PDB file of C-alpha atoms in Angstrom:
ATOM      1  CA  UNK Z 233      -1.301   8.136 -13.932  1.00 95.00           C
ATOM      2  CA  UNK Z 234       1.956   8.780 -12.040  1.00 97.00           C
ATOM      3  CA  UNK Z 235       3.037   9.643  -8.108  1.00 98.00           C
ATOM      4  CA  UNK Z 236       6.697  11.233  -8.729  1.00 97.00           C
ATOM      5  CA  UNK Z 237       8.916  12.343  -6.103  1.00 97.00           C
ATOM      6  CA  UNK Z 238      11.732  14.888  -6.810  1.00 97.00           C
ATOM      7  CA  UNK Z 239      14.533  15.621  -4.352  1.00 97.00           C
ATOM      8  CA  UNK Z 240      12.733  14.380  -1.571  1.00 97.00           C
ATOM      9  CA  UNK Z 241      13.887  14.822   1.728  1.00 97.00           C
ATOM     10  CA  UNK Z 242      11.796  13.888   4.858  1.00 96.00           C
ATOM     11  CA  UNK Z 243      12.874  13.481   8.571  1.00 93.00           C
ATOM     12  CA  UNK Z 244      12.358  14.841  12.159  1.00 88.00           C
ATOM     13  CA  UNK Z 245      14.072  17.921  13.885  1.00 86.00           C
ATOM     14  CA  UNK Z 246      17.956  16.824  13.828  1.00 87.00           C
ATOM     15  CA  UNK Z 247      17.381  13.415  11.872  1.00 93.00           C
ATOM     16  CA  UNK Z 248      17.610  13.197   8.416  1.00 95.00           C
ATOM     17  CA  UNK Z 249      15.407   9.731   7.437  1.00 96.00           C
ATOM     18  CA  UNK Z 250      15.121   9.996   3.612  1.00 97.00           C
ATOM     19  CA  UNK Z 251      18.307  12.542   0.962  1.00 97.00           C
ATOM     20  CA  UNK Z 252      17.010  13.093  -1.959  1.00 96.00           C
ATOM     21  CA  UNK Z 253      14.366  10.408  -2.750  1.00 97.00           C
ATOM     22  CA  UNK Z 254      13.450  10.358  -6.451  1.00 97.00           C
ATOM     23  CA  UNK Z 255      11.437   7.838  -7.648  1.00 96.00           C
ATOM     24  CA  UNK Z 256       7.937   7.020 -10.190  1.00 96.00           C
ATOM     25  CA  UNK Z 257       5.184   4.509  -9.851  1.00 97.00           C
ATOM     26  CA  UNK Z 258       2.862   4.178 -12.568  1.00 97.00           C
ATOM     27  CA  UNK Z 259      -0.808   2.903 -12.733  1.00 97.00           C
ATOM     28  CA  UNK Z 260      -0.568  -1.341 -14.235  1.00 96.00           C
ATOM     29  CA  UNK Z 261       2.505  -1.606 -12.233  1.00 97.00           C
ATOM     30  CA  UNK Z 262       3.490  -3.004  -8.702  1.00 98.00           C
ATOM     31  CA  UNK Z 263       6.291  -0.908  -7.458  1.00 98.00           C
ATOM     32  CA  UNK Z 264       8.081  -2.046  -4.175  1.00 98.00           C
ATOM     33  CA  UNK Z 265       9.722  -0.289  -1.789  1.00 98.00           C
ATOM     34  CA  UNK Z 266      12.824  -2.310  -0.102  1.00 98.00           C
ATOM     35  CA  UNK Z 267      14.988  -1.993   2.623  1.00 96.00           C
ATOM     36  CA  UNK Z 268      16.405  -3.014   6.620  1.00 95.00           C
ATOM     37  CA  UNK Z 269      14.397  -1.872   9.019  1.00 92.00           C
ATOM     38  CA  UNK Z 270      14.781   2.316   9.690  1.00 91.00           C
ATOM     39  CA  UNK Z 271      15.619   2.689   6.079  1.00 94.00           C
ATOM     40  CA  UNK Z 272      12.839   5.249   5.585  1.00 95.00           C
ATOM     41  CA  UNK Z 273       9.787   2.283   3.523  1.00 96.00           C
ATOM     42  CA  UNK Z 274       7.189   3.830   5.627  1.00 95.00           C
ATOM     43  CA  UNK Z 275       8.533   7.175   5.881  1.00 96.00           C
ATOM     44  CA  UNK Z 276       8.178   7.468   2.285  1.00 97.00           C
ATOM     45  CA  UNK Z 277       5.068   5.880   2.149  1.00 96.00           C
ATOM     46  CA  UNK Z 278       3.500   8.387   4.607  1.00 95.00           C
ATOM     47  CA  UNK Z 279       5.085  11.234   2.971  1.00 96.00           C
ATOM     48  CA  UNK Z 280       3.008  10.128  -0.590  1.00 96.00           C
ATOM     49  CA  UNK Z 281       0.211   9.714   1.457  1.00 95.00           C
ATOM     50  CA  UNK Z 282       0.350  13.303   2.440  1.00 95.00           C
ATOM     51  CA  UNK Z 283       0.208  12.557   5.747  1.00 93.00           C
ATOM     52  CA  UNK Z 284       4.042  13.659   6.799  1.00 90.00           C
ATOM     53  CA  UNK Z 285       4.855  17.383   4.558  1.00 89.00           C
ATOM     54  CA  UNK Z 286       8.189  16.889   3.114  1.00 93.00           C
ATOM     55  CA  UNK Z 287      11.267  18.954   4.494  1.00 94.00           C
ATOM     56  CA  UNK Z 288      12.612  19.509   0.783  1.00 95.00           C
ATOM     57  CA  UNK Z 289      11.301  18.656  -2.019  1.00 96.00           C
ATOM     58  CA  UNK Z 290       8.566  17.657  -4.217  1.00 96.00           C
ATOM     59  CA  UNK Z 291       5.360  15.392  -4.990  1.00 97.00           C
ATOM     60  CA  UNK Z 292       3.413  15.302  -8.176  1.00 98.00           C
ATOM     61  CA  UNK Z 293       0.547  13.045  -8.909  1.00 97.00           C
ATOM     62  CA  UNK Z 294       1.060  13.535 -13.134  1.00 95.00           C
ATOM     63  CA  UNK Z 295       1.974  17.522 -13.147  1.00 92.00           C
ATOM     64  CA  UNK Z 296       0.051  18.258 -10.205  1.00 96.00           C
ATOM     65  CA  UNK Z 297       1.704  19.160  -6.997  1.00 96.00           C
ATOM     66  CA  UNK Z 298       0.382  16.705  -4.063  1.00 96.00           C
ATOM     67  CA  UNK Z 299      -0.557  19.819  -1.598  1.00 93.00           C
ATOM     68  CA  UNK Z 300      -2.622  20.810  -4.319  1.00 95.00           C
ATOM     69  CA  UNK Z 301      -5.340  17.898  -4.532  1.00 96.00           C
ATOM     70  CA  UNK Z 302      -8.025  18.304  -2.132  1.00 94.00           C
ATOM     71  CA  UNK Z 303      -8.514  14.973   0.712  1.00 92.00           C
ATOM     72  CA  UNK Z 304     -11.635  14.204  -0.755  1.00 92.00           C
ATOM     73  CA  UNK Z 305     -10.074  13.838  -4.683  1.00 95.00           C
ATOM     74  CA  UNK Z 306      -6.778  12.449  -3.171  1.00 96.00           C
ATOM     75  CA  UNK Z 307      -8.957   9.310  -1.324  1.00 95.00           C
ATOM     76  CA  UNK Z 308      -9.854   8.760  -4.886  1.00 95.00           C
ATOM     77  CA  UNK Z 309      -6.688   8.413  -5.774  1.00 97.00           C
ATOM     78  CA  UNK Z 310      -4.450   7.054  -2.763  1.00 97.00           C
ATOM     79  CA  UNK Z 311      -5.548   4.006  -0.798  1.00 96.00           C
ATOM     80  CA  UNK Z 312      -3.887   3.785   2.495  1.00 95.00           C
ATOM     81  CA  UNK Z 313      -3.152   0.681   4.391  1.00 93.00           C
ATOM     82  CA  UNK Z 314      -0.763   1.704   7.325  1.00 90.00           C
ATOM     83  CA  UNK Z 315       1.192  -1.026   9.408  1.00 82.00           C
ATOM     84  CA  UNK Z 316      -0.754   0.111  12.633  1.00 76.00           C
ATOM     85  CA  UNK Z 317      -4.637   0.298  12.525  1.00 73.00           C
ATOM     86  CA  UNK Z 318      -6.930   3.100  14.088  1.00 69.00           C
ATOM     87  CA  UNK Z 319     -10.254   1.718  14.893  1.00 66.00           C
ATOM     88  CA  UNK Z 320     -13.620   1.473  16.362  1.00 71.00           C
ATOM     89  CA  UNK Z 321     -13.787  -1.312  18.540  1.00 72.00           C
ATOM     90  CA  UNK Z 322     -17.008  -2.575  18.718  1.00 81.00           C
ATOM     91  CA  UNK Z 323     -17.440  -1.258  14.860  1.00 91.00           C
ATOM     92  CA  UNK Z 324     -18.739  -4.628  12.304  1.00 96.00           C
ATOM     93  CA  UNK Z 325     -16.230  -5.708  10.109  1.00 96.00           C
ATOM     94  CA  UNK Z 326     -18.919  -4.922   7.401  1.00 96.00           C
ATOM     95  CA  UNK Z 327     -19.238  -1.424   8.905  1.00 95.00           C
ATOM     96  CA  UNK Z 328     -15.010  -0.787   8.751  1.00 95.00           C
ATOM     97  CA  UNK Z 329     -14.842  -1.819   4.916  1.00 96.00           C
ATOM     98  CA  UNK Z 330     -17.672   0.359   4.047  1.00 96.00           C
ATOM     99  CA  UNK Z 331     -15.826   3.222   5.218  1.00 94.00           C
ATOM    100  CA  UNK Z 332     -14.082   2.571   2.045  1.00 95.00           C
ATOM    101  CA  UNK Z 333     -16.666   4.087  -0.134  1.00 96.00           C
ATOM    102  CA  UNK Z 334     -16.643   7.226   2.057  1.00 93.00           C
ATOM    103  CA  UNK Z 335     -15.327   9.757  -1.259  1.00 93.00           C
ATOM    104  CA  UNK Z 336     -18.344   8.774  -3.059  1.00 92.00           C
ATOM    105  CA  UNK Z 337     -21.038   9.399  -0.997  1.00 88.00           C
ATOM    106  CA  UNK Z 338     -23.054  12.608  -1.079  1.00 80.00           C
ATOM    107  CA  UNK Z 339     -26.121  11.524   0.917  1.00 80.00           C
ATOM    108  CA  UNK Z 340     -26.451   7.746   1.425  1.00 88.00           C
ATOM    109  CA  UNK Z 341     -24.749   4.457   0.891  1.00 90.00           C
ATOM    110  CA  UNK Z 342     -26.218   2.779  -2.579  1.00 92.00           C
ATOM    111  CA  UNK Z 343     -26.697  -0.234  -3.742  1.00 93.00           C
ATOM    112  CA  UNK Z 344     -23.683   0.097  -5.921  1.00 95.00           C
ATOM    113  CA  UNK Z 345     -21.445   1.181  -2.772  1.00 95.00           C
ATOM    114  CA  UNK Z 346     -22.767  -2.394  -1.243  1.00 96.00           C
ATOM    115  CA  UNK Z 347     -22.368  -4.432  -3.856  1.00 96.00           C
ATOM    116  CA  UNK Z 348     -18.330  -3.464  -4.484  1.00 97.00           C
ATOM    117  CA  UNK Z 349     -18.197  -3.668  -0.544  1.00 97.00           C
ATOM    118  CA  UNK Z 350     -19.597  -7.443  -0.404  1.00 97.00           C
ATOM    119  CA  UNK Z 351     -17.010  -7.997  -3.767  1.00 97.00           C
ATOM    120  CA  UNK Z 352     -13.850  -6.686  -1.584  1.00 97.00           C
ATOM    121  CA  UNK Z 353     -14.744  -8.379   1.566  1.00 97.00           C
ATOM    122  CA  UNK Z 354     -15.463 -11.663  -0.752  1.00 97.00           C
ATOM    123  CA  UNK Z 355     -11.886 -10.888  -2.629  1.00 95.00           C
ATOM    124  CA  UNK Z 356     -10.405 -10.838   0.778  1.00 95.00           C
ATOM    125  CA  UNK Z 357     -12.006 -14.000   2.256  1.00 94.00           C
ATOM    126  CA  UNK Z 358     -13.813 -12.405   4.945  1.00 97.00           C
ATOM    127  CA  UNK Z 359     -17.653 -12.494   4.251  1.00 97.00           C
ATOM    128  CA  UNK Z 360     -17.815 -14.795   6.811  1.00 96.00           C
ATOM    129  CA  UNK Z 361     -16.653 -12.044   9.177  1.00 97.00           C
ATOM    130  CA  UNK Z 362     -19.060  -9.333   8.245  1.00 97.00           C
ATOM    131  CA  UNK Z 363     -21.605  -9.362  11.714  1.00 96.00           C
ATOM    132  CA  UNK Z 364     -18.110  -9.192  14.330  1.00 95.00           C
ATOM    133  CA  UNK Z 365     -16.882  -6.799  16.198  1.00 94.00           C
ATOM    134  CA  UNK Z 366     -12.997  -5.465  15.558  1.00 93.00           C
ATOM    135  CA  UNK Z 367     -11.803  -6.058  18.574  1.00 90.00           C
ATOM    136  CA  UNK Z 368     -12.844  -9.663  18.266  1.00 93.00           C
ATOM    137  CA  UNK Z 369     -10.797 -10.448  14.896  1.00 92.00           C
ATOM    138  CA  UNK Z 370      -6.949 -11.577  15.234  1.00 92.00           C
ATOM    139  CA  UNK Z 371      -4.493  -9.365  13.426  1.00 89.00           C
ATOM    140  CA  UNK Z 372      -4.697 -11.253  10.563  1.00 91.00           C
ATOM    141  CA  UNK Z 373      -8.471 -10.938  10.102  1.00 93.00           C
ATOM    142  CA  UNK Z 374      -7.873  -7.215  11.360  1.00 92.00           C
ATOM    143  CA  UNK Z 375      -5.315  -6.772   8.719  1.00 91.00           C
ATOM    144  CA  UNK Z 376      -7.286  -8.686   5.634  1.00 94.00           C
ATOM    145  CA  UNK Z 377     -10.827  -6.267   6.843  1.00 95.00           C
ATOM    146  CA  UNK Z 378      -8.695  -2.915   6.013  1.00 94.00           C
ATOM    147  CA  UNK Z 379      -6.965  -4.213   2.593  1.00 95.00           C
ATOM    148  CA  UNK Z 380     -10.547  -4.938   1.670  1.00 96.00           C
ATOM    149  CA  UNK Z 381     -11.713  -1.360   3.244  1.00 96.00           C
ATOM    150  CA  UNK Z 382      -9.175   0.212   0.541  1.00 96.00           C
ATOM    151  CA  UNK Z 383     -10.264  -2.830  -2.234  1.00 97.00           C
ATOM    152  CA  UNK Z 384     -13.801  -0.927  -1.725  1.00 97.00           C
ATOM    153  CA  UNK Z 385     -12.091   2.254  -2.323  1.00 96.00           C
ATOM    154  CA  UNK Z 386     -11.169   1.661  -5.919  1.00 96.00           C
ATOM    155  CA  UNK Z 387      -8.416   3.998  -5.686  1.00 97.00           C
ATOM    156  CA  UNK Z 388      -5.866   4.933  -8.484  1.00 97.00           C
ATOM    157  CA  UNK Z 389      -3.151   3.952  -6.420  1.00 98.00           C
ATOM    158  CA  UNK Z 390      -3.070   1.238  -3.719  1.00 97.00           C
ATOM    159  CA  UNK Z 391      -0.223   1.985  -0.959  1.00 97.00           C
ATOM    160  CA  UNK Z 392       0.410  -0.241   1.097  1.00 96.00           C
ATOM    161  CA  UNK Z 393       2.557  -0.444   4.391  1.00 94.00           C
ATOM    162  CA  UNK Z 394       3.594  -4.016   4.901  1.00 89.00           C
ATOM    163  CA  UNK Z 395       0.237  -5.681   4.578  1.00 85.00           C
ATOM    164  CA  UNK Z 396       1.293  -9.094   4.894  1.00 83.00           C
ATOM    165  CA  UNK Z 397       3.265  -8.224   8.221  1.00 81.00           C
ATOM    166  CA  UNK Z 398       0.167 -10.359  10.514  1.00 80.00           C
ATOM    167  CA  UNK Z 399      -0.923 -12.797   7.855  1.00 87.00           C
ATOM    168  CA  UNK Z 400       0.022 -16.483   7.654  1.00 89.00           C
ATOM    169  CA  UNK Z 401       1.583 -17.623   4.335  1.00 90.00           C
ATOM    170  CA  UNK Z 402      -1.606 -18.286   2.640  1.00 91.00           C
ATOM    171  CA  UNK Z 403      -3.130 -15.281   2.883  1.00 90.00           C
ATOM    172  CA  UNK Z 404       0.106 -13.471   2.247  1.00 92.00           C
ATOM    173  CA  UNK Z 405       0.214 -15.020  -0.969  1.00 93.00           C
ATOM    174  CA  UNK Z 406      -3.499 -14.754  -1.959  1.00 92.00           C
ATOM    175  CA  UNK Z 407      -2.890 -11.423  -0.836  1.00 92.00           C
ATOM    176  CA  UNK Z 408      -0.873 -10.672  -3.518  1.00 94.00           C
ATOM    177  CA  UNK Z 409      -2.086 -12.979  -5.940  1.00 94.00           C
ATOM    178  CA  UNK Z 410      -5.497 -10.521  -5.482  1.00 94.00           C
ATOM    179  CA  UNK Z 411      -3.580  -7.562  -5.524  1.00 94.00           C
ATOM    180  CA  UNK Z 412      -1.464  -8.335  -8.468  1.00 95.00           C
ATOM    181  CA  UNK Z 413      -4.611  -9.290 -10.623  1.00 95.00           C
ATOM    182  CA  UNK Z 414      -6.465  -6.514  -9.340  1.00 95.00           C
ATOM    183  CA  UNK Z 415      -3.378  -4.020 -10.484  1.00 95.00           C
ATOM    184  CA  UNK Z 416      -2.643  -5.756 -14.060  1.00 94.00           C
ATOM    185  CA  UNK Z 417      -6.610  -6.089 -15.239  1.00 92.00           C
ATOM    186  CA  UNK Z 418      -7.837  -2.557 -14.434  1.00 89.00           C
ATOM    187  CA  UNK Z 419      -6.005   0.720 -14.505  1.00 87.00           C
ATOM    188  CA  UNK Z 420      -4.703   0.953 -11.175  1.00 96.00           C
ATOM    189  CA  UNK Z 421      -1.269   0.787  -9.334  1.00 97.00           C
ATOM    190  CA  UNK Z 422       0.087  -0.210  -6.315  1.00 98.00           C
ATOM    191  CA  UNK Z 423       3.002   0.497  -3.873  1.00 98.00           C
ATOM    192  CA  UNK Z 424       4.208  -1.452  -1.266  1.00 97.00           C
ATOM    193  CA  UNK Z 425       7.062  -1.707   1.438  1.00 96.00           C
ATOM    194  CA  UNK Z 426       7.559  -5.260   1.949  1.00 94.00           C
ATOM    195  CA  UNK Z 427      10.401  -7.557   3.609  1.00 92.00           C
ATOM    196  CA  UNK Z 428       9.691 -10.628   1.866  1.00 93.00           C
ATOM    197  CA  UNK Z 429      11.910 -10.727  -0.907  1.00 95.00           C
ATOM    198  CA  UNK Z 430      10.441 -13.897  -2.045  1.00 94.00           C
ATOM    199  CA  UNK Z 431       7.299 -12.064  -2.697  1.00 95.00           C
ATOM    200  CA  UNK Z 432       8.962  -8.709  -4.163  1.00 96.00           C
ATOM    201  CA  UNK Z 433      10.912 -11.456  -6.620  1.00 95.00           C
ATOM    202  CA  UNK Z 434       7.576 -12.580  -7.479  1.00 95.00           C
ATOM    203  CA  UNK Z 435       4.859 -10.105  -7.724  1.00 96.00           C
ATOM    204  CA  UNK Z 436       6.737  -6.889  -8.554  1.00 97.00           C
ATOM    205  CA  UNK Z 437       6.859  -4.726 -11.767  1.00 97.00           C
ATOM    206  CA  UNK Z 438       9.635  -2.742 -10.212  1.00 98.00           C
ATOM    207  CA  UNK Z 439      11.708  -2.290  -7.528  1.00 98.00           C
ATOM    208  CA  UNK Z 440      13.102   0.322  -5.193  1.00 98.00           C
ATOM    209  CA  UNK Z 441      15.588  -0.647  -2.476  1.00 98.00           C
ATOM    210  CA  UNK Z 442      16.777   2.155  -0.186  1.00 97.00           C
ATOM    211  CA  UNK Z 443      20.206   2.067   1.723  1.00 96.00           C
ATOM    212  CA  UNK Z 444      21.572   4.828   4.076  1.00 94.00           C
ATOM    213  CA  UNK Z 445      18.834   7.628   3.761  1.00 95.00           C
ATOM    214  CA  UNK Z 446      18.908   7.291  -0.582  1.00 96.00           C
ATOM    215  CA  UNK Z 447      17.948   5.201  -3.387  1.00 97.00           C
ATOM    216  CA  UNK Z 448      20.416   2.218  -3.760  1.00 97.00           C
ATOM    217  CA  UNK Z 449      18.843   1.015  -6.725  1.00 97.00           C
ATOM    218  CA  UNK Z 450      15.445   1.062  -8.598  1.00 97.00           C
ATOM    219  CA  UNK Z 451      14.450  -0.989 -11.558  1.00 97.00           C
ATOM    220  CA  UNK Z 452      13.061  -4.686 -12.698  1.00 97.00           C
ATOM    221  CA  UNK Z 453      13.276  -7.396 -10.073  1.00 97.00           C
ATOM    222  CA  UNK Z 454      15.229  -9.650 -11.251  1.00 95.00           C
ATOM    223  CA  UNK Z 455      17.964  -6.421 -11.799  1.00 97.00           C
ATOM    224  CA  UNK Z 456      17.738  -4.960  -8.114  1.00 97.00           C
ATOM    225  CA  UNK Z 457      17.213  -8.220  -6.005  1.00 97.00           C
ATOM    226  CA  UNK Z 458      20.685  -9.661  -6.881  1.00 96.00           C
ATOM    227  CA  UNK Z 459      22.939 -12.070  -4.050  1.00 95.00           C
ATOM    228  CA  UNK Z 460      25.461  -8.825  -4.352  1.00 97.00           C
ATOM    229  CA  UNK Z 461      22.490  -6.097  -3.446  1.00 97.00           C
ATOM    230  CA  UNK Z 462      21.221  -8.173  -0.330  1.00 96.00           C
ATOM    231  CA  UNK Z 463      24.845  -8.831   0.867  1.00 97.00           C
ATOM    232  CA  UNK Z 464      25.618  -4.764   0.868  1.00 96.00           C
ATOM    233  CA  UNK Z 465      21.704  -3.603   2.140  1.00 96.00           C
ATOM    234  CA  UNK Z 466      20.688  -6.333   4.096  1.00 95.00           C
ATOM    235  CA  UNK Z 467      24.672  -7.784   5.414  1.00 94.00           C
ATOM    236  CA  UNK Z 468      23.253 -11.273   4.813  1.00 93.00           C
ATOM    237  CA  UNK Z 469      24.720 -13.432   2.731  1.00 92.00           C
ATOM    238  CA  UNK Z 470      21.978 -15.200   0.420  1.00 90.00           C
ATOM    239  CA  UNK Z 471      21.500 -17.122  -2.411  1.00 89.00           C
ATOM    240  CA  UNK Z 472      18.992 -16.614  -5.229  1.00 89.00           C
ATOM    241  CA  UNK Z 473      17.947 -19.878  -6.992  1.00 82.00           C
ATOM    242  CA  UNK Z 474      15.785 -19.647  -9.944  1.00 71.00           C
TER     243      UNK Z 474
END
């Protein structure tokens, strides 16, 4: 499977945020989105998430237009994790990641929906948290609770708005450590706005780094990270030692 954009252009009355975005991620890859702050990452994130309509231009998941997939089929496809959380305060961590399995229910939660709910929350190291409230997690256990909400999901696509942004450098790595083996043994894909180039170097299939509203470049890591790319996106001079 494939989420396509063509032309894309996405902004606000009077401000242009994204010219002409096209890009591809494909299921048993890791795509990631780079890019300074206000270069458009979550813009274009929302606007595959259907959640911000496009000024110009077009989405396809395969050769389907995204306006036409229902919410219900397009949960089953899209996982969301957002940068900033909308929750139920006094709502169980157990109760928040079993809103993942929302698209499949007709009647009742089963024993199936409970058993991939108690797999997430184990993949995300946070059994330990099921009986507490939200509001009594830090961000980081906030943050880890709705990656494994959209873990229960078992969507097509995981897309994912900074998710590391709260965690501490353990988690951010077993983070992606789950995430990567997650993407690369099933047939699933996943793409993410980070700023951690360390872990786009890393974990990434490919790459696409956005500069001034467009697409500076888009391909393999090791191609679009380079000491000459960060210089002219970033303005920091860096130096990439393998």
């Amino acid at each position: 499977m494939k989420i396509r954009t063509e032309g894309l252009i996405q902004g606000y009355p009077g401000v242009t945020i994204l010219d002409g975005i096209d890009m591809e991620a494909s299921t048993g890859e890791i795509l990631t989105v780079l890019g300074p702050n206000g270069a458009g990452k979550s813009t274009l994130i929302k606007s595959i998430c259907n959640l911000t309509p496009p000024i110009s231009g077009k989405i396809y998941v395969d050769d389907r237009e995204l306006n036409d997939i229902g919410r219900k089929e397009l949960a089953k496809i899209m996982g969301y994790v957002p940068q900033n959380y909308a929750y139920m305060q006094h709502m169980t961590a157990l109760d928040t990641v079993l809103l993942g399995r929302k698209p499949y229910i007709e009647w009742n939660y089963s024993d199936e929906d409970f058993e991939i709910v108690e797999e997430s929350m184990q993949r995300m190291n946070i059994l330990d948290l099921a009986d507490r409230n939200m509001n009594e997690l830090s961000g980081g256990q906030m943050q880890r609770t709705f990656i494994a909400r959209t873990l229960a999901q078992r969507p097509k696509f995981y897309i994912f708005d900074e998710p590391t942004s709260s965690l501490d450098l353990r988690h951010q790595i077993d983070t992606m450590k789950t995430m990567d083996t997650i993407v690369h043994s099933s047939d699933s894909g996943m793409m993410i706005a980070l700023h951690d180039l360390n872990l786009a170097l890393r974990y990434s299939d490919k790459v696409l780094m956005i500069k001034d509203k467009q697409v500076f470049d888009y391909g393999k890591p090791d191609d679009v990270i380079t000491e000459d790319a960060i210089l002219s996106v970033y303005g920091v001079e860096a130096k990439i030692l393998s």
